[in-house]
PDB file of C-alpha atoms in Angstrom:
ATOM      1  CA  MET A 698      -6.627  12.690   7.519  1.00 74.00           C
ATOM      2  CA  ASN A 699      -4.004  11.742  10.085  1.00 75.00           C
ATOM      3  CA  LEU A 700      -2.664   8.240  10.541  1.00 79.00           C
ATOM      4  CA  ALA A 701      -4.860   7.312  13.512  1.00 78.00           C
ATOM      5  CA  GLU A 702      -7.953   8.497  11.628  1.00 79.00           C
ATOM      6  CA  ALA A 703      -6.894   6.719   8.448  1.00 84.00           C
ATOM      7  CA  ILE A 704      -6.397   3.412  10.175  1.00 84.00           C
ATOM      8  CA  GLN A 705      -9.714   3.692  11.993  1.00 80.00           C
ATOM      9  CA  SER A 706     -11.706   4.767   8.971  1.00 83.00           C
ATOM     10  CA  GLU A 707     -10.573   1.850   6.819  1.00 87.00           C
ATOM     11  CA  ASN A 708     -11.520  -1.799   7.099  1.00 91.00           C
ATOM     12  CA  MET A 709      -8.029  -2.940   8.042  1.00 93.00           C
ATOM     13  CA  ASP A 710      -9.086  -6.576   8.170  1.00 95.00           C
ATOM     14  CA  GLU A 711      -9.968  -6.474   4.458  1.00 96.00           C
ATOM     15  CA  ILE A 712      -6.953  -4.360   3.507  1.00 97.00           C
ATOM     16  CA  ILE A 713      -4.587  -6.801   5.214  1.00 97.00           C
ATOM     17  CA  ASP A 714      -6.240  -9.699   3.375  1.00 97.00           C
ATOM     18  CA  SER A 715      -5.732  -7.895   0.048  1.00 98.00           C
ATOM     19  CA  MET A 716      -2.133  -6.991   0.869  1.00 97.00           C
ATOM     20  CA  ASN A 717      -1.385 -10.528   1.997  1.00 97.00           C
ATOM     21  CA  ALA A 718      -2.879 -11.967  -1.206  1.00 97.00           C
ATOM     22  CA  TYR A 719      -0.683  -9.560  -3.193  1.00 97.00           C
ATOM     23  CA  ALA A 720       2.422 -10.467  -1.172  1.00 96.00           C
ATOM     24  CA  ILE A 721       1.721 -14.184  -1.739  1.00 94.00           C
ATOM     25  CA  SER A 722       1.331 -13.528  -5.469  1.00 93.00           C
ATOM     26  CA  ILE A 723       4.714 -11.780  -5.823  1.00 92.00           C
ATOM     27  CA  LEU A 724       6.624 -14.158  -3.572  1.00 90.00           C
ATOM     28  CA  LYS A 725       5.170 -17.230  -5.276  1.00 87.00           C
ATOM     29  CA  SER A 726       6.134 -15.881  -8.690  1.00 84.00           C
ATOM     30  CA  VAL A 727       9.878 -15.828  -7.929  1.00 82.00           C
ATOM     31  CA  GLY A 728       9.971 -19.511  -7.024  1.00 73.00           C
ATOM     32  CA  VAL A 729      12.019 -19.195  -3.843  1.00 71.00           C
ATOM     33  CA  LYS A 730      10.788 -21.369  -0.982  1.00 69.00           C
ATOM     34  CA  ASP A 731      12.383 -19.644   2.010  1.00 72.00           C
ATOM     35  CA  PHE A 732      12.190 -15.895   2.602  1.00 79.00           C
ATOM     36  CA  ASN A 733      14.526 -15.812   5.595  1.00 79.00           C
ATOM     37  CA  GLY A 734      11.843 -17.586   7.625  1.00 84.00           C
ATOM     38  CA  LYS A 735       9.221 -14.944   6.857  1.00 88.00           C
ATOM     39  CA  HIS A 736       5.668 -15.590   5.684  1.00 90.00           C
ATOM     40  CA  PRO A 737       3.989 -13.216   3.208  1.00 93.00           C
ATOM     41  CA  VAL A 738       1.790 -11.783   5.973  1.00 94.00           C
ATOM     42  CA  ASP A 739       4.943 -10.854   7.925  1.00 94.00           C
ATOM     43  CA  PHE A 740       5.879  -8.427   5.142  1.00 95.00           C
ATOM     44  CA  VAL A 741       2.473  -6.810   5.614  1.00 96.00           C
ATOM     45  CA  GLY A 742       2.918  -6.582   9.394  1.00 95.00           C
ATOM     46  CA  ASP A 743       6.430  -5.127   9.099  1.00 94.00           C
ATOM     47  CA  LEU A 744       5.252  -2.551   6.579  1.00 94.00           C
ATOM     48  CA  LEU A 745       2.317  -1.423   8.712  1.00 92.00           C
ATOM     49  CA  LEU A 746       4.610  -0.881  11.670  1.00 89.00           C
ATOM     50  CA  LYS A 747       6.968   1.178   9.495  1.00 90.00           C
ATOM     51  CA  VAL A 748       4.024   3.322   8.424  1.00 90.00           C
ATOM     52  CA  MET A 749       2.812   3.729  12.002  1.00 85.00           C
ATOM     53  CA  GLU A 750       6.264   4.668  13.213  1.00 82.00           C
ATOM     54  CA  GLY A 751       6.617   7.220  10.432  1.00 80.00           C
ATOM     55  CA  THR A 752       9.438   5.496   8.505  1.00 83.00           C
ATOM     56  CA  ARG A 753       6.961   5.457   5.649  1.00 86.00           C
ATOM     57  CA  ASP A 754       5.384   8.897   5.616  1.00 82.00           C
ATOM     58  CA  TRP A 755       1.609   8.778   5.093  1.00 85.00           C
ATOM     59  CA  ASP A 756       1.235  12.490   5.858  1.00 79.00           C
ATOM     60  CA  LYS A 757       2.862  13.424   2.562  1.00 82.00           C
ATOM     61  CA  ALA A 758       0.926  10.904   0.457  1.00 87.00           C
ATOM     62  CA  GLU A 759      -1.577  12.128  -2.121  1.00 89.00           C
ATOM     63  CA  CYS A 760      -3.568   8.933  -2.643  1.00 93.00           C
ATOM     64  CA  SER A 761      -5.944   6.738  -0.644  1.00 93.00           C
ATOM     65  CA  PHE A 762      -4.588   4.990   2.457  1.00 93.00           C
ATOM     66  CA  LYS A 763      -5.011   1.599   0.762  1.00 95.00           C
ATOM     67  CA  GLU A 764      -3.107   2.733  -2.349  1.00 96.00           C
ATOM     68  CA  PHE A 765      -0.385   4.151  -0.127  1.00 96.00           C
ATOM     69  CA  LEU A 766      -0.026   0.862   1.764  1.00 96.00           C
ATOM     70  CA  PHE A 767      -0.009  -1.176  -1.449  1.00 97.00           C
ATOM     71  CA  GLY A 768       2.650   1.038  -3.006  1.00 96.00           C
ATOM     72  CA  CYS A 769       4.869   0.719   0.072  1.00 96.00           C
ATOM     73  CA  LEU A 770       4.356  -3.050   0.224  1.00 97.00           C
ATOM     74  CA  LYS A 771       5.310  -3.457  -3.423  1.00 96.00           C
ATOM     75  CA  SER A 772       8.465  -1.423  -2.917  1.00 95.00           C
ATOM     76  CA  ASP A 773       9.398  -3.300   0.301  1.00 95.00           C
ATOM     77  CA  ILE A 774       8.979  -6.746  -1.250  1.00 94.00           C
ATOM     78  CA  TYR A 775      10.917  -5.867  -4.393  1.00 92.00           C
ATOM     79  CA  SER A 776      13.738  -4.419  -2.263  1.00 93.00           C
ATOM     80  CA  PHE A 777      13.747  -7.617  -0.213  1.00 92.00           C
ATOM     81  CA  LEU A 778      13.853  -9.753  -3.367  1.00 89.00           C
ATOM     82  CA  LYS A 779      16.830  -7.740  -4.635  1.00 87.00           C
ATOM     83  CA  THR A 780      18.731  -8.509  -1.426  1.00 85.00           C
ATOM     84  CA  ILE A 781      18.033 -12.239  -1.564  1.00 78.00           C
ATOM     85  CA  LYS A 782      18.840 -12.238  -5.281  1.00 71.00           C
ATOM     86  CA  ARG A 783      22.364 -11.150  -4.353  1.00 67.00           C
ATOM     87  CA  HIS A 784      22.656 -14.289  -2.232  1.00 64.00           C
ATOM     88  CA  SER A 785      21.000 -16.730  -4.596  1.00 59.00           C
ATOM     89  CA  SER A 786      21.354 -15.334  -8.097  1.00 52.00           C
ATOM     90  CA  ASP A 787      20.607 -18.721  -9.693  1.00 51.00           C
ATOM     91  CA  GLU A 788      17.152 -19.031  -8.223  1.00 49.00           C
ATOM     92  CA  LEU A 789      15.596 -15.788  -9.383  1.00 50.00           C
ATOM     93  CA  PRO A 790      14.935 -14.557 -12.902  1.00 52.00           C
ATOM     94  CA  GLU A 791      17.593 -12.112 -14.067  1.00 50.00           C
ATOM     95  CA  ILE A 792      16.627  -8.455 -14.386  1.00 49.00           C
ATOM     96  CA  PRO A 793      16.893  -7.838 -18.127  1.00 51.00           C
ATOM     97  CA  VAL A 794      17.359  -4.590 -20.026  1.00 53.00           C
ATOM     98  CA  ASN A 795      14.449  -2.728 -21.659  1.00 58.00           C
ATOM     99  CA  ASP A 796      13.235  -4.022 -25.001  1.00 60.00           C
ATOM    100  CA  ASP A 797      13.163  -2.174 -28.260  1.00 68.00           C
ATOM    101  CA  PRO A 798       9.644  -2.047 -29.807  1.00 69.00           C
ATOM    102  CA  ILE A 799      10.256  -4.773 -32.419  1.00 69.00           C
ATOM    103  CA  ASN A 800      11.770  -7.075 -29.861  1.00 83.00           C
ATOM    104  CA  PHE A 801       8.856  -6.421 -27.533  1.00 84.00           C
ATOM    105  CA  GLU A 802       6.233  -7.323 -30.172  1.00 88.00           C
ATOM    106  CA  GLU A 803       8.130 -10.495 -31.022  1.00 87.00           C
ATOM    107  CA  LYS A 804       8.431 -11.549 -27.399  1.00 85.00           C
ATOM    108  CA  LYS A 805       4.814 -10.682 -26.704  1.00 89.00           C
ATOM    109  CA  ASN A 806       3.695 -12.890 -29.585  1.00 91.00           C
ATOM    110  CA  GLN A 807       5.819 -15.737 -28.256  1.00 89.00           C
ATOM    111  CA  ILE A 808       4.200 -15.353 -24.842  1.00 90.00           C
ATOM    112  CA  VAL A 809       0.755 -15.358 -26.451  1.00 93.00           C
ATOM    113  CA  GLU A 810       1.678 -18.649 -28.130  1.00 92.00           C
ATOM    114  CA  LEU A 811       2.840 -20.051 -24.806  1.00 90.00           C
ATOM    115  CA  LEU A 812      -0.396 -18.943 -23.203  1.00 93.00           C
ATOM    116  CA  LYS A 813      -2.339 -20.771 -25.897  1.00 94.00           C
ATOM    117  CA  GLN A 814      -0.273 -23.909 -25.335  1.00 91.00           C
ATOM    118  CA  GLU A 815      -1.115 -23.614 -21.638  1.00 91.00           C
ATOM    119  CA  GLY A 816      -4.799 -23.617 -22.553  1.00 92.00           C
ATOM    120  CA  ALA A 817      -5.546 -19.898 -22.310  1.00 94.00           C
ATOM    121  CA  ASN A 818      -8.935 -19.070 -23.842  1.00 96.00           C
ATOM    122  CA  ASP A 819      -9.896 -15.975 -25.857  1.00 97.00           C
ATOM    123  CA  ASP A 820     -10.943 -14.041 -22.740  1.00 97.00           C
ATOM    124  CA  GLU A 821      -7.533 -14.555 -21.155  1.00 97.00           C
ATOM    125  CA  LEU A 822      -5.730 -13.550 -24.342  1.00 97.00           C
ATOM    126  CA  ILE A 823      -7.824 -10.381 -24.630  1.00 98.00           C
ATOM    127  CA  VAL A 824      -7.050  -9.357 -21.046  1.00 98.00           C
ATOM    128  CA  PHE A 825      -3.370 -10.141 -21.631  1.00 96.00           C
ATOM    129  CA  GLU A 826      -3.426  -7.858 -24.709  1.00 97.00           C
ATOM    130  CA  TYR A 827      -4.905  -5.061 -22.563  1.00 98.00           C
ATOM    131  CA  TRP A 828      -2.023  -5.492 -20.118  1.00 97.00           C
ATOM    132  CA  MET A 829       0.528  -5.361 -22.919  1.00 95.00           C
ATOM    133  CA  ASP A 830      -1.135  -2.151 -24.158  1.00 96.00           C
ATOM    134  CA  GLY A 831      -0.594  -0.650 -20.702  1.00 96.00           C
ATOM    135  CA  ILE A 832      -4.191  -0.922 -19.486  1.00 98.00           C
ATOM    136  CA  PHE A 833      -3.973  -2.575 -16.086  1.00 97.00           C
ATOM    137  CA  LYS A 834      -7.013  -1.619 -14.026  1.00 98.00           C
ATOM    138  CA  PRO A 835      -9.635  -4.393 -14.000  1.00 98.00           C
ATOM    139  CA  ALA A 836     -12.460  -1.848 -13.749  1.00 97.00           C
ATOM    140  CA  ILE A 837     -11.299  -0.088 -16.925  1.00 98.00           C
ATOM    141  CA  ILE A 838     -10.897  -3.366 -18.834  1.00 98.00           C
ATOM    142  CA  ALA A 839     -14.376  -4.433 -17.675  1.00 98.00           C
ATOM    143  CA  ALA A 840     -15.874  -1.111 -18.801  1.00 98.00           C
ATOM    144  CA  GLU A 841     -14.149  -1.347 -22.191  1.00 97.00           C
ATOM    145  CA  LEU A 842     -15.454  -4.878 -22.719  1.00 97.00           C
ATOM    146  CA  GLY A 843     -18.863  -4.130 -21.231  1.00 97.00           C
ATOM    147  CA  VAL A 844     -18.705  -7.032 -18.769  1.00 97.00           C
ATOM    148  CA  PRO A 845     -18.963  -7.134 -14.956  1.00 97.00           C
ATOM    149  CA  VAL A 846     -15.620  -6.507 -13.253  1.00 97.00           C
ATOM    150  CA  LYS A 847     -16.043  -9.809 -11.374  1.00 97.00           C
ATOM    151  CA  ASP A 848     -15.672 -11.626 -14.709  1.00 97.00           C
ATOM    152  CA  ILE A 849     -12.356  -9.857 -15.253  1.00 98.00           C
ATOM    153  CA  TYR A 850     -11.190 -10.899 -11.772  1.00 97.00           C
ATOM    154  CA  VAL A 851     -11.883 -14.541 -12.638  1.00 97.00           C
ATOM    155  CA  ILE A 852      -9.963 -14.231 -15.926  1.00 97.00           C
ATOM    156  CA  ILE A 853      -7.008 -12.571 -14.172  1.00 97.00           C
ATOM    157  CA  LYS A 854      -6.808 -15.380 -11.600  1.00 95.00           C
ATOM    158  CA  ARG A 855      -6.708 -17.884 -14.453  1.00 95.00           C
ATOM    159  CA  LEU A 856      -3.925 -15.918 -16.149  1.00 95.00           C
ATOM    160  CA  GLU A 857      -2.028 -15.655 -12.875  1.00 94.00           C
ATOM    161  CA  ARG A 858      -2.050 -19.451 -12.486  1.00 90.00           C
ATOM    162  CA  LYS A 859      -0.269 -19.695 -15.839  1.00 91.00           C
ATOM    163  CA  ARG A 860       2.189 -16.943 -14.995  1.00 86.00           C
ATOM    164  CA  LYS A 861       4.930 -18.996 -13.370  1.00 78.00           C
ATOM    165  CA  LYS A 862       5.004 -21.605 -16.094  1.00 74.00           C
ATOM    166  CA  ILE A 863       4.923 -18.994 -18.845  1.00 76.00           C
ATOM    167  CA  GLU A 864       7.711 -16.938 -17.279  1.00 72.00           C
ATOM    168  CA  GLN A 865       9.850 -20.008 -16.745  1.00 70.00           C
ATOM    169  CA  GLN A 866       9.417 -21.215 -20.321  1.00 63.00           C
ATOM    170  CA  ALA A 867       9.958 -17.726 -21.677  1.00 60.00           C
ATOM    171  CA  ILE A 868      13.255 -17.373 -19.795  1.00 60.00           C
ATOM    172  CA  ASN A 869      14.490 -20.569 -21.435  1.00 59.00           C
ATOM    173  CA  MET A 870      13.152 -19.585 -24.822  1.00 53.00           C
ATOM    174  CA  ILE A 871      14.487 -16.028 -25.113  1.00 48.00           C
TER     175      ILE A 871
ATOM    176  CA  MET B 421      12.318 -12.920 -20.194  1.00 49.00           C
ATOM    177  CA  SER B 422      11.394  -9.513 -21.452  1.00 58.00           C
ATOM    178  CA  ASN B 423      11.699  -6.946 -18.696  1.00 77.00           C
ATOM    179  CA  GLU B 424       8.852  -4.917 -20.128  1.00 84.00           C
ATOM    180  CA  ILE B 425       6.518  -7.903 -20.270  1.00 87.00           C
ATOM    181  CA  ILE B 426       7.400  -8.967 -16.708  1.00 86.00           C
ATOM    182  CA  ASN B 427       6.840  -5.399 -15.515  1.00 88.00           C
ATOM    183  CA  LYS B 428       3.490  -5.187 -17.262  1.00 92.00           C
ATOM    184  CA  ILE B 429       2.283  -8.479 -15.794  1.00 92.00           C
ATOM    185  CA  GLY B 430       3.484  -7.272 -12.387  1.00 92.00           C
ATOM    186  CA  GLU B 431       1.696  -3.948 -12.761  1.00 95.00           C
ATOM    187  CA  ALA B 432      -1.541  -5.650 -13.839  1.00 96.00           C
ATOM    188  CA  LEU B 433      -1.487  -8.008 -10.850  1.00 96.00           C
ATOM    189  CA  TYR B 434      -0.757  -5.073  -8.533  1.00 97.00           C
ATOM    190  CA  HIS B 435      -3.945  -3.344  -9.733  1.00 98.00           C
ATOM    191  CA  PHE B 436      -5.899  -6.582  -9.526  1.00 98.00           C
ATOM    192  CA  TYR B 437      -5.055  -7.112  -5.833  1.00 98.00           C
ATOM    193  CA  LEU B 438      -5.546  -3.426  -5.071  1.00 98.00           C
ATOM    194  CA  GLU B 439      -9.012  -3.356  -6.642  1.00 97.00           C
ATOM    195  CA  ALA B 440     -10.391  -6.873  -6.166  1.00 97.00           C
ATOM    196  CA  ASP B 441     -13.436  -7.218  -3.935  1.00 96.00           C
ATOM    197  CA  LYS B 442     -13.582  -9.033  -0.603  1.00 95.00           C
ATOM    198  CA  ASP B 443     -14.919 -12.332  -2.016  1.00 96.00           C
ATOM    199  CA  THR B 444     -12.290 -12.540  -4.749  1.00 96.00           C
ATOM    200  CA  ILE B 445      -9.522 -11.913  -2.213  1.00 97.00           C
ATOM    201  CA  LYS B 446     -10.963 -14.475   0.229  1.00 95.00           C
ATOM    202  CA  ASN B 447     -11.088 -17.086  -2.535  1.00 94.00           C
ATOM    203  CA  SER B 448      -7.537 -16.270  -3.540  1.00 93.00           C
ATOM    204  CA  LEU B 449      -6.303 -16.646   0.039  1.00 95.00           C
ATOM    205  CA  LYS B 450      -8.185 -19.915   0.497  1.00 92.00           C
ATOM    206  CA  ASP B 451      -5.905 -21.528  -2.080  1.00 84.00           C
ATOM    207  CA  ASP B 452      -2.712 -20.247  -0.491  1.00 89.00           C
ATOM    208  CA  ILE B 453      -3.112 -20.239   3.275  1.00 90.00           C
ATOM    209  CA  GLN B 454      -2.781 -23.621   4.923  1.00 86.00           C
ATOM    210  CA  ASP B 455      -3.318 -22.609   8.556  1.00 90.00           C
ATOM    211  CA  THR B 456      -6.190 -20.113   8.571  1.00 92.00           C
ATOM    212  CA  VAL B 457      -6.422 -20.034  12.383  1.00 94.00           C
ATOM    213  CA  GLU B 458      -2.782 -18.985  12.647  1.00 93.00           C
ATOM    214  CA  TYR B 459      -3.250 -16.432   9.871  1.00 94.00           C
ATOM    215  CA  GLU B 460      -6.286 -14.847  11.558  1.00 95.00           C
ATOM    216  CA  LYS B 461      -4.306 -14.646  14.807  1.00 95.00           C
ATOM    217  CA  LYS B 462      -1.434 -12.889  13.049  1.00 94.00           C
ATOM    218  CA  LYS B 463      -3.826 -10.511  11.340  1.00 95.00           C
ATOM    219  CA  LYS B 464      -5.483  -9.527  14.627  1.00 95.00           C
ATOM    220  CA  ARG B 465      -2.051  -8.924  16.145  1.00 94.00           C
ATOM    221  CA  ILE B 466      -0.996  -6.723  13.213  1.00 94.00           C
ATOM    222  CA  ILE B 467      -4.179  -4.617  13.483  1.00 93.00           C
ATOM    223  CA  PHE B 468      -3.787  -4.290  17.254  1.00 93.00           C
ATOM    224  CA  LEU B 469      -0.140  -3.203  16.986  1.00 91.00           C
ATOM    225  CA  ALA B 470      -0.896  -0.784  14.150  1.00 88.00           C
ATOM    226  CA  ASN B 471      -3.729   0.832  16.111  1.00 88.00           C
ATOM    227  CA  ALA B 472      -1.581   1.112  19.225  1.00 89.00           C
ATOM    228  CA  ALA B 473       1.320   2.637  17.270  1.00 86.00           C
ATOM    229  CA  ALA B 474      -0.966   5.094  15.474  1.00 83.00           C
ATOM    230  CA  LYS B 475      -2.534   6.240  18.761  1.00 85.00           C
ATOM    231  CA  LYS B 476       0.902   6.577  20.363  1.00 87.00           C
ATOM    232  CA  LYS B 477       2.134   8.710  17.483  1.00 83.00           C
ATOM    233  CA  HIS B 478      -1.034  10.821  17.597  1.00 84.00           C
ATOM    234  CA  ASN B 479      -0.589  11.440  21.337  1.00 88.00           C
ATOM    235  CA  GLU B 480       3.069  12.364  20.828  1.00 87.00           C
ATOM    236  CA  TYR B 481       2.076  14.937  18.217  1.00 84.00           C
ATOM    237  CA  LEU B 482      -0.651  16.301  20.507  1.00 89.00           C
ATOM    238  CA  LEU B 483       1.746  16.783  23.429  1.00 91.00           C
ATOM    239  CA  GLN B 484       4.441  18.270  21.205  1.00 89.00           C
ATOM    240  CA  LEU B 485       1.950  20.738  19.745  1.00 89.00           C
ATOM    241  CA  ALA B 486       0.398  21.609  23.084  1.00 91.00           C
ATOM    242  CA  ASP B 487       3.908  22.408  24.390  1.00 90.00           C
ATOM    243  CA  LYS B 488       4.600  24.665  21.425  1.00 88.00           C
ATOM    244  CA  PHE B 489       1.281  26.522  21.796  1.00 88.00           C
ATOM    245  CA  GLU B 490       1.792  26.848  25.552  1.00 89.00           C
ATOM    246  CA  GLN B 491       5.241  28.360  25.001  1.00 87.00           C
ATOM    247  CA  ALA B 492       3.857  30.667  22.319  1.00 85.00           C
ATOM    248  CA  LEU B 493       1.132  31.932  24.683  1.00 85.00           C
ATOM    249  CA  LEU B 494       3.661  32.544  27.436  1.00 85.00           C
ATOM    250  CA  SER B 495       5.981  34.391  25.081  1.00 85.00           C
ATOM    251  CA  ASN B 496       3.119  36.143  23.276  1.00 82.00           C
ATOM    252  CA  ILE B 497       4.193  34.958  19.805  1.00 83.00           C
ATOM    253  CA  GLU B 498       1.780  36.237  17.205  1.00 83.00           C
ATOM    254  CA  LYS B 499       1.372  33.432  14.631  1.00 85.00           C
ATOM    255  CA  PRO B 500       0.612  30.477  16.966  1.00 85.00           C
ATOM    256  CA  ILE B 501      -1.828  32.617  18.909  1.00 86.00           C
ATOM    257  CA  ALA B 502      -3.555  33.579  15.659  1.00 86.00           C
ATOM    258  CA  ILE B 503      -3.802  29.882  14.738  1.00 86.00           C
ATOM    259  CA  LEU B 504      -5.405  29.052  18.091  1.00 84.00           C
ATOM    260  CA  LYS B 505      -7.850  31.955  17.785  1.00 84.00           C
ATOM    261  CA  GLN B 506      -8.807  30.785  14.309  1.00 84.00           C
ATOM    262  CA  ILE B 507      -9.527  27.255  15.552  1.00 85.00           C
ATOM    263  CA  ILE B 508     -11.624  28.559  18.456  1.00 83.00           C
ATOM    264  CA  HIS B 509     -13.603  30.953  16.256  1.00 80.00           C
ATOM    265  CA  GLY B 510     -14.299  28.215  13.774  1.00 77.00           C
ATOM    266  CA  ASN B 511     -15.909  25.974  16.401  1.00 76.00           C
ATOM    267  CA  ALA B 512     -18.804  27.142  18.609  1.00 72.00           C
ATOM    268  CA  SER B 513     -18.220  24.365  21.154  1.00 71.00           C
ATOM    269  CA  LEU B 514     -14.811  25.898  21.944  1.00 69.00           C
ATOM    270  CA  ALA B 515     -16.290  29.311  22.809  1.00 67.00           C
ATOM    271  CA  LEU B 516     -15.489  28.783  26.510  1.00 68.00           C
ATOM    272  CA  HIS B 517     -11.797  28.973  25.697  1.00 66.00           C
ATOM    273  CA  ARG B 518     -11.811  32.544  24.463  1.00 66.00           C
ATOM    274  CA  ASN B 519      -9.461  33.740  27.195  1.00 72.00           C
ATOM    275  CA  LEU B 520      -6.195  32.500  25.753  1.00 75.00           C
ATOM    276  CA  ASP B 521      -4.023  33.752  28.649  1.00 72.00           C
ATOM    277  CA  LYS B 522      -5.541  31.259  31.041  1.00 75.00           C
ATOM    278  CA  LEU B 523      -5.434  28.154  28.875  1.00 80.00           C
ATOM    279  CA  SER B 524      -3.942  25.052  30.493  1.00 83.00           C
ATOM    280  CA  LYS B 525      -2.118  22.411  28.466  1.00 85.00           C
ATOM    281  CA  GLU B 526      -5.174  20.123  28.774  1.00 87.00           C
ATOM    282  CA  GLU B 527      -7.404  22.847  27.371  1.00 85.00           C
ATOM    283  CA  ILE B 528      -4.992  23.432  24.476  1.00 88.00           C
ATOM    284  CA  ILE B 529      -5.123  19.699  23.759  1.00 89.00           C
ATOM    285  CA  GLU B 530      -8.933  19.877  23.818  1.00 85.00           C
ATOM    286  CA  ILE B 531      -8.864  22.676  21.242  1.00 85.00           C
ATOM    287  CA  ILE B 532      -6.423  21.124  18.810  1.00 87.00           C
ATOM    288  CA  LYS B 533      -7.131  17.401  19.191  1.00 83.00           C
ATOM    289  CA  ASP B 534      -9.433  17.099  16.168  1.00 80.00           C
ATOM    290  CA  LYS B 535      -7.277  19.160  13.836  1.00 81.00           C
ATOM    291  CA  ASN B 536      -4.672  17.941  11.369  1.00 79.00           C
ATOM    292  CA  LEU B 537      -1.809  17.814  13.845  1.00 80.00           C
ATOM    293  CA  VAL B 538       0.926  17.296  11.281  1.00 75.00           C
ATOM    294  CA  GLU B 539      -0.215  20.359   9.354  1.00 80.00           C
ATOM    295  CA  LEU B 540      -0.356  22.426  12.551  1.00 84.00           C
ATOM    296  CA  LEU B 541       3.104  21.259  13.554  1.00 82.00           C
ATOM    297  CA  GLU B 542       4.464  22.204  10.131  1.00 80.00           C
ATOM    298  CA  GLN B 543       2.854  25.648  10.381  1.00 82.00           C
ATOM    299  CA  LEU B 544       4.470  26.249  13.767  1.00 82.00           C
ATOM    300  CA  ASP B 545       7.844  24.908  12.639  1.00 80.00           C
ATOM    301  CA  ASN B 546       7.802  27.155   9.557  1.00 79.00           C
ATOM    302  CA  ASN B 547       6.965  30.105  11.780  1.00 74.00           C
ATOM    303  CA  GLU B 548       9.859  29.232  14.121  1.00 73.00           C
ATOM    304  CA  LYS B 549      12.275  29.030  11.184  1.00 69.00           C
ATOM    305  CA  LYS B 550      11.257  32.512  10.022  1.00 67.00           C
ATOM    306  CA  HIS B 551      12.104  34.000  13.441  1.00 62.00           C
TER     307      HIS B 551
END
């Protein structure tokens, strides 16, 4: 499927909403107020133009158009955050080294405790455990638990609201 | 904070936003977008520009390919002619274009317009490199 066909066959209105929600989620999590005057949706617009102009090469992709766009957006925003981190290293969380397994378990347990202190219920803790085990797709978690995927979406949104606070406390703690 | 834990949370949220249905996304945006009118305007503009850019790129490919096929017909180069013949034989509605010698650029465009242009271009480029 070429680019013109891909863009016409997809519901771009919905894809842009999803990408914008994702961009908001990442940008909010780093706690920086100003992104060189850009709004999250501007990252989406810039990325789509790059794809249309061929700077990001859809023709060589081996996934769905939506997955391709999401992957590019993630990479663009993280690259952007690295550049602003160079200018304001105090504002963003440092990029730490990989953990050894014992360290990881210890830190994970501390985060679970923090989540509990923040009022996380059993459902949230179960989903968090799935994430820590490397199972990320909501549909798979829903299937494993035998619940509708919509329930998992609700739980994830609740976890996401606690994310900033948890990360901030964890940085101070560890 | 643990890099691995941050990465895992990030990965999980990536899949959430990639998979979440329309209503979940709308609810999520409702909390975060203050000026929905402005946002909808921006979104329309992005879609318009993306469509325009995609069409422009498609037309550029079409013209580039039509030029290559036209040159190949004039110079009687085997591989591109074989590709054109294959496309015509595979589509009954293109039967009128069996006489390749007399094809105009517009007719070539008509024949190739629905094909995977990037793939065709790569095939022709590979053929050029071999010769």
